[in-house]
PDB file of N, CA and C in Angstrom:
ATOM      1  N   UNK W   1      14.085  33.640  22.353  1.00  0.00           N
ATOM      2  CA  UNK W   1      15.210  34.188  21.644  1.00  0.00           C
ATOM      3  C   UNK W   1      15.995  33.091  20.934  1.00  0.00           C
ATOM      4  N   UNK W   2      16.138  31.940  21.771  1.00  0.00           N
ATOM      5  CA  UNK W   2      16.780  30.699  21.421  1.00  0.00           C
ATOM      6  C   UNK W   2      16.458  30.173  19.820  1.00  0.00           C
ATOM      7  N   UNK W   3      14.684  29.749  19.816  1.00  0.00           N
ATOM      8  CA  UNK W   3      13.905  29.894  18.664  1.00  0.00           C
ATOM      9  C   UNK W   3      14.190  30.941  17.830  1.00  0.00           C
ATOM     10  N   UNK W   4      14.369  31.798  18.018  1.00  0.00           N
ATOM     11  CA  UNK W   4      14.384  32.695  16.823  1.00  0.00           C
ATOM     12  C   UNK W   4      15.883  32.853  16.162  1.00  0.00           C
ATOM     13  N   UNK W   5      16.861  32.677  17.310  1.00  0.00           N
ATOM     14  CA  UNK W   5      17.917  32.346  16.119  1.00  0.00           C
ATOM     15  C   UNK W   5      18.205  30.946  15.264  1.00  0.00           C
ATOM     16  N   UNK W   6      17.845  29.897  15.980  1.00  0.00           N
ATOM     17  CA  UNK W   6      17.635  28.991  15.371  1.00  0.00           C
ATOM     18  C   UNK W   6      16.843  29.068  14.743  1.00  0.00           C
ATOM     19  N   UNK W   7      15.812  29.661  13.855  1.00  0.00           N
ATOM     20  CA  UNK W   7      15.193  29.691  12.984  1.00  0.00           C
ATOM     21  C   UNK W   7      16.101  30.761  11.717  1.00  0.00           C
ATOM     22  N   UNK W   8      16.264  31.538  12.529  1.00  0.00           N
ATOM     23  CA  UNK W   8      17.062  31.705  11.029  1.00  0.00           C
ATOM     24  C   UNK W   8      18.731  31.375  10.822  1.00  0.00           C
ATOM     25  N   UNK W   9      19.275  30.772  11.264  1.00  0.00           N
ATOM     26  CA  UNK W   9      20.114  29.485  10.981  1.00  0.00           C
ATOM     27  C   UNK W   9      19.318  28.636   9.681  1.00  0.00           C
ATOM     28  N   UNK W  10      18.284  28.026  10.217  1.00  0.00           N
ATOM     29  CA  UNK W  10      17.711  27.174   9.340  1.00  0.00           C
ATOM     30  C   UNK W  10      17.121  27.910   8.000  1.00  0.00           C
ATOM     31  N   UNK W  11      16.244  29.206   8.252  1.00  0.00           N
ATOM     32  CA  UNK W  11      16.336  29.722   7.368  1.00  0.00           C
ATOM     33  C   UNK W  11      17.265  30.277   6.261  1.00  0.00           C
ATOM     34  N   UNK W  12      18.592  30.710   6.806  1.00  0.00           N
ATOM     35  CA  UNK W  12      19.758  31.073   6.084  1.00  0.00           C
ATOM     36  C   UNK W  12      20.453  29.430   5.390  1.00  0.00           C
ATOM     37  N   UNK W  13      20.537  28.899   6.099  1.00  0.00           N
ATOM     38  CA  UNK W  13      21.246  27.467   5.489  1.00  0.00           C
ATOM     39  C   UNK W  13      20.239  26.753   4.284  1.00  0.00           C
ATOM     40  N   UNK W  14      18.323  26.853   4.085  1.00  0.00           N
ATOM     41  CA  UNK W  14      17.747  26.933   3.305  1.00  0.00           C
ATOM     42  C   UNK W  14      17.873  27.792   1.908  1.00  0.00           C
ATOM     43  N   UNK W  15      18.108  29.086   2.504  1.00  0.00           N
ATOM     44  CA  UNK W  15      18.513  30.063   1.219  1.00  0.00           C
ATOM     45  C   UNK W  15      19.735  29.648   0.538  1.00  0.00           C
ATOM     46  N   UNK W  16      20.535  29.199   1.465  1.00  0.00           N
ATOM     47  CA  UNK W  16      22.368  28.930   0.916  1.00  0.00           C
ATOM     48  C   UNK W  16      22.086  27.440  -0.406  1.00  0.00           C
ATOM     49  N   UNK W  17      21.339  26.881   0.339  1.00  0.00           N
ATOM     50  CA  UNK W  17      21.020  25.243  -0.315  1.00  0.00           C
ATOM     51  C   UNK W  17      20.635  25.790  -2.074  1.00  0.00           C
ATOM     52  N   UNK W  18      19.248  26.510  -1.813  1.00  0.00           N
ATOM     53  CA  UNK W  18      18.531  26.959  -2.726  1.00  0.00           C
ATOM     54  C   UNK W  18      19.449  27.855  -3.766  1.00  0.00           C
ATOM     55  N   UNK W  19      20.453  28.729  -3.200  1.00  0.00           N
ATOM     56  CA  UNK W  19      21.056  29.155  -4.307  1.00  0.00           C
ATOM     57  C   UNK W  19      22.181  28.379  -5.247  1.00  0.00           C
ATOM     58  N   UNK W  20      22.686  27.280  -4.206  1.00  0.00           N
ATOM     59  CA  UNK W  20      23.915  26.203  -4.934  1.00  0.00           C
ATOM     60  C   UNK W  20      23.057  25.720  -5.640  1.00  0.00           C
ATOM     61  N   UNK W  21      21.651  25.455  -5.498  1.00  0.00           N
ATOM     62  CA  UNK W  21      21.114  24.252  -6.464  1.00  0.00           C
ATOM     63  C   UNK W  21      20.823  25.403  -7.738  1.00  0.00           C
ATOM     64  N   UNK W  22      20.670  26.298  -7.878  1.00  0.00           N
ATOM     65  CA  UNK W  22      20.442  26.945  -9.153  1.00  0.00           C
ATOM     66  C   UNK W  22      21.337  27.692  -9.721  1.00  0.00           C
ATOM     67  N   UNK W  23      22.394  27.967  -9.147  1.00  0.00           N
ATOM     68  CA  UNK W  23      23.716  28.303  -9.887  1.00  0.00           C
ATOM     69  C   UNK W  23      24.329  27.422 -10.610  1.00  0.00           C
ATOM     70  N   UNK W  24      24.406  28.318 -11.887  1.00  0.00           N
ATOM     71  CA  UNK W  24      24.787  27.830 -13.125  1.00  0.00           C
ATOM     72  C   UNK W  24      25.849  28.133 -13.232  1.00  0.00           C
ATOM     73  N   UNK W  25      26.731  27.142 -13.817  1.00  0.00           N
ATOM     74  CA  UNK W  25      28.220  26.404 -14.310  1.00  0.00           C
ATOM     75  C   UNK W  25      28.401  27.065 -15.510  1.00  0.00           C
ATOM     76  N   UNK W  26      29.830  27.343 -15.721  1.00  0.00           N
ATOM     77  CA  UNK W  26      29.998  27.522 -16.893  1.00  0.00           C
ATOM     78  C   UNK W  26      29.823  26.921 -18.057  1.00  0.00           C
ATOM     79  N   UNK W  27      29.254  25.425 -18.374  1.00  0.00           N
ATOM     80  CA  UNK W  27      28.969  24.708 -19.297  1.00  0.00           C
ATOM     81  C   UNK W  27      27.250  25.115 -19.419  1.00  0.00           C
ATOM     82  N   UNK W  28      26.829  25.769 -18.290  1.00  0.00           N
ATOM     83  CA  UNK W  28      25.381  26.126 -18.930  1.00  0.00           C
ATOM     84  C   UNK W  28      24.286  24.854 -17.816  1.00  0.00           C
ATOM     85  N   UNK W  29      24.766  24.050 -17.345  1.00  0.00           N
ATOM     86  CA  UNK W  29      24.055  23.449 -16.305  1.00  0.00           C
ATOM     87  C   UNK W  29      24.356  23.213 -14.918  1.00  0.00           C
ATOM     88  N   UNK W  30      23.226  23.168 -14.560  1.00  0.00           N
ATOM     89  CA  UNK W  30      22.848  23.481 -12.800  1.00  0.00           C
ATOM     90  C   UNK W  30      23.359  22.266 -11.961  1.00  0.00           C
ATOM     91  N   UNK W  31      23.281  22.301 -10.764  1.00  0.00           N
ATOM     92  CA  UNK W  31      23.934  21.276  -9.502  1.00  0.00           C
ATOM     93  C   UNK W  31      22.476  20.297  -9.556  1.00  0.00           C
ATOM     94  N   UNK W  32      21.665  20.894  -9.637  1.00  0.00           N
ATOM     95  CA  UNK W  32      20.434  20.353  -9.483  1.00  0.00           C
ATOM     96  C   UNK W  32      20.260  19.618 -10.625  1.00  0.00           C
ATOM     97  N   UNK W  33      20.455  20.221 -12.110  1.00  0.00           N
ATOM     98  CA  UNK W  33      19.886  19.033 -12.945  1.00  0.00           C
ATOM     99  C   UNK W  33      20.965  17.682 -12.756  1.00  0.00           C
ATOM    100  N   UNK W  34      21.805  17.624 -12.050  1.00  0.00           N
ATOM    101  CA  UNK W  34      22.670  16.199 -11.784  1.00  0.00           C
ATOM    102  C   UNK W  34      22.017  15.801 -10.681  1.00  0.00           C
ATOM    103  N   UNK W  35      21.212  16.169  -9.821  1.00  0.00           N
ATOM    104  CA  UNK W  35      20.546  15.678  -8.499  1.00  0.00           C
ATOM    105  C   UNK W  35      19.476  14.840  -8.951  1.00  0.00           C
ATOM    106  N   UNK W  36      18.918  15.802  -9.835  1.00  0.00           N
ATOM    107  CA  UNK W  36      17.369  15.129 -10.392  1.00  0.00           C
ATOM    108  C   UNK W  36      17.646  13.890 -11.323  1.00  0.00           C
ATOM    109  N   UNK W  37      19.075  13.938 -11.950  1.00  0.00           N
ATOM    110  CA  UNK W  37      19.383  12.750 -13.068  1.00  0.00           C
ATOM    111  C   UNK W  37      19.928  11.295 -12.395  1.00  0.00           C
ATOM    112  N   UNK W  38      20.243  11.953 -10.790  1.00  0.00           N
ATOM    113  CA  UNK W  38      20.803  10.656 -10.197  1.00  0.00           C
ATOM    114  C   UNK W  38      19.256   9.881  -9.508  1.00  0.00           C
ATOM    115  N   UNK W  39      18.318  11.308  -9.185  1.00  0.00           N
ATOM    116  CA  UNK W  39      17.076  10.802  -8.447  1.00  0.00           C
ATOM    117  C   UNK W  39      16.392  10.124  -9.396  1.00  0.00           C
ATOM    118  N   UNK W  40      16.729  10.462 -10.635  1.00  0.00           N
ATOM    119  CA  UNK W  40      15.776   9.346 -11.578  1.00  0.00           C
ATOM    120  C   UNK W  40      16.067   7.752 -11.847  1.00  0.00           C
ATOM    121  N   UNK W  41      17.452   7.919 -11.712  1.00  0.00           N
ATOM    122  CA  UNK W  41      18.293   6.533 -12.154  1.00  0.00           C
ATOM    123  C   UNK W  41      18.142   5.875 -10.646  1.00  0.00           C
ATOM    124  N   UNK W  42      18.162   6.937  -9.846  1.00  0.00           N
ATOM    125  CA  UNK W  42      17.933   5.511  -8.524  1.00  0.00           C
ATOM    126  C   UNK W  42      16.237   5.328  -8.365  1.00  0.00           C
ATOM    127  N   UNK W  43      15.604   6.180  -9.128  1.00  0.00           N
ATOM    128  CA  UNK W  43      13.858   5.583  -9.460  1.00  0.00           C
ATOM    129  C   UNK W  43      13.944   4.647  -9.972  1.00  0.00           C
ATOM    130  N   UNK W  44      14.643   4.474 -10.893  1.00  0.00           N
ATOM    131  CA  UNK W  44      14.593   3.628 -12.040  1.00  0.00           C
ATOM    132  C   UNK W  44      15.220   2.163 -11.402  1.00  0.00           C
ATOM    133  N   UNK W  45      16.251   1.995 -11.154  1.00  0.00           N
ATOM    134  CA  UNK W  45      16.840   1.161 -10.220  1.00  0.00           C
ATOM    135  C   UNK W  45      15.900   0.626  -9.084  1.00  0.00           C
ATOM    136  N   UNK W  46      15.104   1.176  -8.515  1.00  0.00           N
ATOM    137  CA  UNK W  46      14.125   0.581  -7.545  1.00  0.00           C
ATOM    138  C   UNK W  46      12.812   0.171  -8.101  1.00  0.00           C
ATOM    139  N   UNK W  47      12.390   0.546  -9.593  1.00  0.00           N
ATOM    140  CA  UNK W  47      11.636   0.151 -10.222  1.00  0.00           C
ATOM    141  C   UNK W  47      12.133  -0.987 -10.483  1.00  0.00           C
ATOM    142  N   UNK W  48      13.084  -1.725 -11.282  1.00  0.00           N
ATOM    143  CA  UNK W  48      13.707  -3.145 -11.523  1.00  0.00           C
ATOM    144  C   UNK W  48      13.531  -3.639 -10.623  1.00  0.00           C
ATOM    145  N   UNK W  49      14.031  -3.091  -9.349  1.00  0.00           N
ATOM    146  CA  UNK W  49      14.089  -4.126  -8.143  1.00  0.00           C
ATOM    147  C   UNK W  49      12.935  -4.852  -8.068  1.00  0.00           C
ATOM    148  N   UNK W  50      12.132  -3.747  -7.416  1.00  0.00           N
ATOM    149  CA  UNK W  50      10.523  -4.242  -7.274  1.00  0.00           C
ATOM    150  C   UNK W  50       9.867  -5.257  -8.289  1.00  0.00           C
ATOM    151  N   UNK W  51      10.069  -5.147  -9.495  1.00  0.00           N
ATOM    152  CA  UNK W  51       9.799  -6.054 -10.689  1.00  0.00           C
ATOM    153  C   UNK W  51      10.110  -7.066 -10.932  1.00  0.00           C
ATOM    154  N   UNK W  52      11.669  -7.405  -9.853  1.00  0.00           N
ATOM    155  CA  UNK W  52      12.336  -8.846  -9.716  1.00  0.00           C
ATOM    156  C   UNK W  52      11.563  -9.280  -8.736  1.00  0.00           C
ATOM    157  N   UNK W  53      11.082  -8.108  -7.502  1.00  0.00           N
ATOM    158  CA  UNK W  53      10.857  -9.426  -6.261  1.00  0.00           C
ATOM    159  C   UNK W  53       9.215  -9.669  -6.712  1.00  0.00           C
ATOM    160  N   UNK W  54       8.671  -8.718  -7.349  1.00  0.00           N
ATOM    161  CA  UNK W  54       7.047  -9.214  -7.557  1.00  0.00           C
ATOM    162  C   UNK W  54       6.933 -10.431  -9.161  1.00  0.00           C
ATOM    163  N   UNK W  55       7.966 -10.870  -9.729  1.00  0.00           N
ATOM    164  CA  UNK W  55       8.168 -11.778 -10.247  1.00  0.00           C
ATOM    165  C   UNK W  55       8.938 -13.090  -9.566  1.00  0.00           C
ATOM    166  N   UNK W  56       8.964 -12.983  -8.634  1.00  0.00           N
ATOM    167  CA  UNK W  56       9.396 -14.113  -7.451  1.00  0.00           C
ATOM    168  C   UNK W  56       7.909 -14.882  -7.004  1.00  0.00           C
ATOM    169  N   UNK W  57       6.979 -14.391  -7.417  1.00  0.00           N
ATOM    170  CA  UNK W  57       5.805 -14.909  -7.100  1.00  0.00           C
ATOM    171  C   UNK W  57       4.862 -15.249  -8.448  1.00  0.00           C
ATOM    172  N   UNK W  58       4.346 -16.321  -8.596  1.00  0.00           N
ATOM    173  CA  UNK W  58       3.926 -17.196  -9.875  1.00  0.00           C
ATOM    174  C   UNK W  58       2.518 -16.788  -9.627  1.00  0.00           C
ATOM    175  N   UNK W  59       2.162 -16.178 -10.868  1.00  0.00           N
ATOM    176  CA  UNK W  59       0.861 -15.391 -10.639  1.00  0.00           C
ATOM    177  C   UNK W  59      -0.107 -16.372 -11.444  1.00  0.00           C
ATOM    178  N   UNK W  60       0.791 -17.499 -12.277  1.00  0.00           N
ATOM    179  CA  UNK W  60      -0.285 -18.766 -12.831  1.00  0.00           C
ATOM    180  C   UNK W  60      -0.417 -20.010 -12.222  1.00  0.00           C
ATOM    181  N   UNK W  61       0.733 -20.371 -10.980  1.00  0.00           N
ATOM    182  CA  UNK W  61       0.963 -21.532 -10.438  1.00  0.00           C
ATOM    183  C   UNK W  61      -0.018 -21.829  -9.103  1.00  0.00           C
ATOM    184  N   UNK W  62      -1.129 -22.162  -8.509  1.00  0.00           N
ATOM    185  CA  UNK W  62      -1.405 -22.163  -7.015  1.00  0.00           C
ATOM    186  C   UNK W  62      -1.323 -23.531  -6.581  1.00  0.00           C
ATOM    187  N   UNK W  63      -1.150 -23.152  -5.327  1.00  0.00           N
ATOM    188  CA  UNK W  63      -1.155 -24.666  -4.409  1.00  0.00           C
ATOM    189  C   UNK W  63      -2.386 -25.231  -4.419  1.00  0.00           C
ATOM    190  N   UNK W  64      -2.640 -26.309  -3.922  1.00  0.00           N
ATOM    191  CA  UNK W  64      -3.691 -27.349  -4.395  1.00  0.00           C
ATOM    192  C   UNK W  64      -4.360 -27.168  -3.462  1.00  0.00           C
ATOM    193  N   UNK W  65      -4.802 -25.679  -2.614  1.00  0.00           N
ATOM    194  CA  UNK W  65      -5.595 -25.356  -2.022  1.00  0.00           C
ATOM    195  C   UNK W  65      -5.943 -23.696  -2.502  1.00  0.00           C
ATOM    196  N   UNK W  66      -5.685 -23.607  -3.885  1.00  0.00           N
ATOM    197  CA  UNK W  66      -5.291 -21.995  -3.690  1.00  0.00           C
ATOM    198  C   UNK W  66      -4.298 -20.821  -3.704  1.00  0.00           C
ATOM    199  N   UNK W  67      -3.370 -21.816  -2.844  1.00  0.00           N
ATOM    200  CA  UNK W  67      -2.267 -20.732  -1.870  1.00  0.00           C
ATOM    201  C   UNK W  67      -1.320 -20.517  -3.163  1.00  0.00           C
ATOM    202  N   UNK W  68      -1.129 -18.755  -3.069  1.00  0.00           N
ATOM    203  CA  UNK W  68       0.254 -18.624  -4.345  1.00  0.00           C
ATOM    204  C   UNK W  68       1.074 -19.629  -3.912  1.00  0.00           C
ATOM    205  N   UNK W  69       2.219 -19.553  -5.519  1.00  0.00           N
ATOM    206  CA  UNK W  69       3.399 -20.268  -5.073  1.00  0.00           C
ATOM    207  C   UNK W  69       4.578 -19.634  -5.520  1.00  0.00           C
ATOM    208  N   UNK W  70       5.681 -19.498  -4.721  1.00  0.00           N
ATOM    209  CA  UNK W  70       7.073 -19.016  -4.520  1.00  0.00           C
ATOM    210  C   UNK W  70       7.853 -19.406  -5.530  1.00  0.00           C
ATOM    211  N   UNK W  71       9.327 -18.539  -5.737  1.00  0.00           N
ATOM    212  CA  UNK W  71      10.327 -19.657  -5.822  1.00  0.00           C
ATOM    213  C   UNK W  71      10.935 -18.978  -4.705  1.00  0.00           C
ATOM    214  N   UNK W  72      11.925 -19.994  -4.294  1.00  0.00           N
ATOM    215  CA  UNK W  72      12.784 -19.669  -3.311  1.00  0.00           C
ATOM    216  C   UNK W  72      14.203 -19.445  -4.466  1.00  0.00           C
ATOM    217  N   UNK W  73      15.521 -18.803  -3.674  1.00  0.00           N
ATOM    218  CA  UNK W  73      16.586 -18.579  -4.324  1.00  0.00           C
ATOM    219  C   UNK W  73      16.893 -19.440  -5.372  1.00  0.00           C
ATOM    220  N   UNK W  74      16.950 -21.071  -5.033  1.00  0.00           N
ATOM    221  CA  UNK W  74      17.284 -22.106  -5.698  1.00  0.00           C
ATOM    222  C   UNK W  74      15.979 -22.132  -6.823  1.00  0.00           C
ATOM    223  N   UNK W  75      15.485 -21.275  -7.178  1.00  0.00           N
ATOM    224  CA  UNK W  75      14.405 -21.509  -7.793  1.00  0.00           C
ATOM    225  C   UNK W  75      13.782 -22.713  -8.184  1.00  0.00           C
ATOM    226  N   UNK W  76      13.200 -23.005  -6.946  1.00  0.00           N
ATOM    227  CA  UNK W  76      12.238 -24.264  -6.515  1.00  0.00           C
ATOM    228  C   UNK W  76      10.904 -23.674  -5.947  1.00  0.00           C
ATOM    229  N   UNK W  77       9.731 -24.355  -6.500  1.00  0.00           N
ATOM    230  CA  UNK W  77       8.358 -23.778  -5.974  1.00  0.00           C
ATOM    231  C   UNK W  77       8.359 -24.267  -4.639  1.00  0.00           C
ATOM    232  N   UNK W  78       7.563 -23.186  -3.991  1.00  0.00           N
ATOM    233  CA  UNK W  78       6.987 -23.828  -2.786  1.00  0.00           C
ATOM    234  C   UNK W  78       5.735 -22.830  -2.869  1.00  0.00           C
ATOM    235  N   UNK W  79       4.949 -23.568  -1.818  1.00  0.00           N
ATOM    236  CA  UNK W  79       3.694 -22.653  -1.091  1.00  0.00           C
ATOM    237  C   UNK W  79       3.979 -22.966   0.434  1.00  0.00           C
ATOM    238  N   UNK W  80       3.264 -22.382   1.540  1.00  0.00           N
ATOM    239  CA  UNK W  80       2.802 -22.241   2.599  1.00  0.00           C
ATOM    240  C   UNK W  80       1.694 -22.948   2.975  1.00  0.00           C
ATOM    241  N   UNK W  81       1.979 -23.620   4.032  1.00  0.00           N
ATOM    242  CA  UNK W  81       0.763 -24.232   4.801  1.00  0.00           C
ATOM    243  C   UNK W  81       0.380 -23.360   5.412  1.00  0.00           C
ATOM    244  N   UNK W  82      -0.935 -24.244   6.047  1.00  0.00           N
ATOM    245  CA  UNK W  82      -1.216 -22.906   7.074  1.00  0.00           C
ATOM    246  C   UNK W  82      -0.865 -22.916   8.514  1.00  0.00           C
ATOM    247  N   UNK W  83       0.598 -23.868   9.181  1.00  0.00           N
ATOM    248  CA  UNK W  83       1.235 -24.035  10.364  1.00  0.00           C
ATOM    249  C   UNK W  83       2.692 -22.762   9.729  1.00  0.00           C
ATOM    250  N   UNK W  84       2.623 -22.338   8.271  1.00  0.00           N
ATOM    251  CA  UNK W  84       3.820 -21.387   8.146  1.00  0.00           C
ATOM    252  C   UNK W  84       4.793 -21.979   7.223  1.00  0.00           C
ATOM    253  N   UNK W  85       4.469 -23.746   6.986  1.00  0.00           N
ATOM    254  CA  UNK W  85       5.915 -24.114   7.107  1.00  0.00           C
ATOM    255  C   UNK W  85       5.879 -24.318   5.342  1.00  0.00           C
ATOM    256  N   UNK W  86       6.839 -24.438   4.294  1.00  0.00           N
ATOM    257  CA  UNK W  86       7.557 -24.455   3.252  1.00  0.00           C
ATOM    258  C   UNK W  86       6.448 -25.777   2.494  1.00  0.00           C
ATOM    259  N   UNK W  87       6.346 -25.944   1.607  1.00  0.00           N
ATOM    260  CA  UNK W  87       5.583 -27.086   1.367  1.00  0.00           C
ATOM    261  C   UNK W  87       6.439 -27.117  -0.498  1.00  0.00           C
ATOM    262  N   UNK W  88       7.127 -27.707  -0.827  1.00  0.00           N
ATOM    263  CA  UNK W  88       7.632 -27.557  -1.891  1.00  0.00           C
ATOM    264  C   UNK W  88       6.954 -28.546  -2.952  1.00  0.00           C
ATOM    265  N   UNK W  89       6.972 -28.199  -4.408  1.00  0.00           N
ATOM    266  CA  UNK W  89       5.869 -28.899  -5.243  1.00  0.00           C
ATOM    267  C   UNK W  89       7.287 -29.251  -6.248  1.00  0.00           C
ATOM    268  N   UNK W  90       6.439 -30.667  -6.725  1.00  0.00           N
ATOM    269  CA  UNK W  90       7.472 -31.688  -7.542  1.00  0.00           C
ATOM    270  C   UNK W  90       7.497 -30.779  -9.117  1.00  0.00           C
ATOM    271  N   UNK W  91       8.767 -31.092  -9.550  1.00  0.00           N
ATOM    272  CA  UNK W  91       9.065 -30.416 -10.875  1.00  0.00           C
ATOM    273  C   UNK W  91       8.710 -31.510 -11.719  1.00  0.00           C
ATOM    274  N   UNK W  92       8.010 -31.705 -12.979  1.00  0.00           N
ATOM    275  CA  UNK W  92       7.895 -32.705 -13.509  1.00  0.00           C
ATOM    276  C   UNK W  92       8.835 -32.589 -14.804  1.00  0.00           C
TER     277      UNK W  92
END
């Protein structure tokens, strides 16, 4: 019995959701097309992001074994040994 009213709780609070998002405003637009315009701009926003940190890595520079190379904040190269540790390369 427990289940079944809690199911339609959830069901009713689903229907309630579903109708705010498609009720239309007197200017002629929905709750939803501002949901979808913020979900795009924070797509978009995490697209940049990602594009800064996968440009944090020098896709023409390798260490003199191979190993990519970094910048760190101070934008200074480094690579990785293979004990983990920072190995930074001279700027000429």
């Amino acid at each position: 019995m427990k289940k079944l009213v809690v199911l339609g709780v959830g069901a009713g609070a689903a229907a309630a959701a579903i109708v705010a998002l498609m009720y239309r405003r007197k200017d002629g637009t929905r709750l939803a097309d501002g949901l979808i315009d913020s979900a795009r701009g924070l797509g978009n926003r995490l697209v940049e992001y990602g594009n800064q940190i996968k440009d944090r890595l020098l896709h023409n520079v390798k260490g003199p074994n191979g190993e990519p190379v970094y910048l760190d904040m101070y934008d200074r190269q480094f690579y990785e040994n293979d004990m983990g540790h920072r190995v930074y390369l001279e700027n000429d």
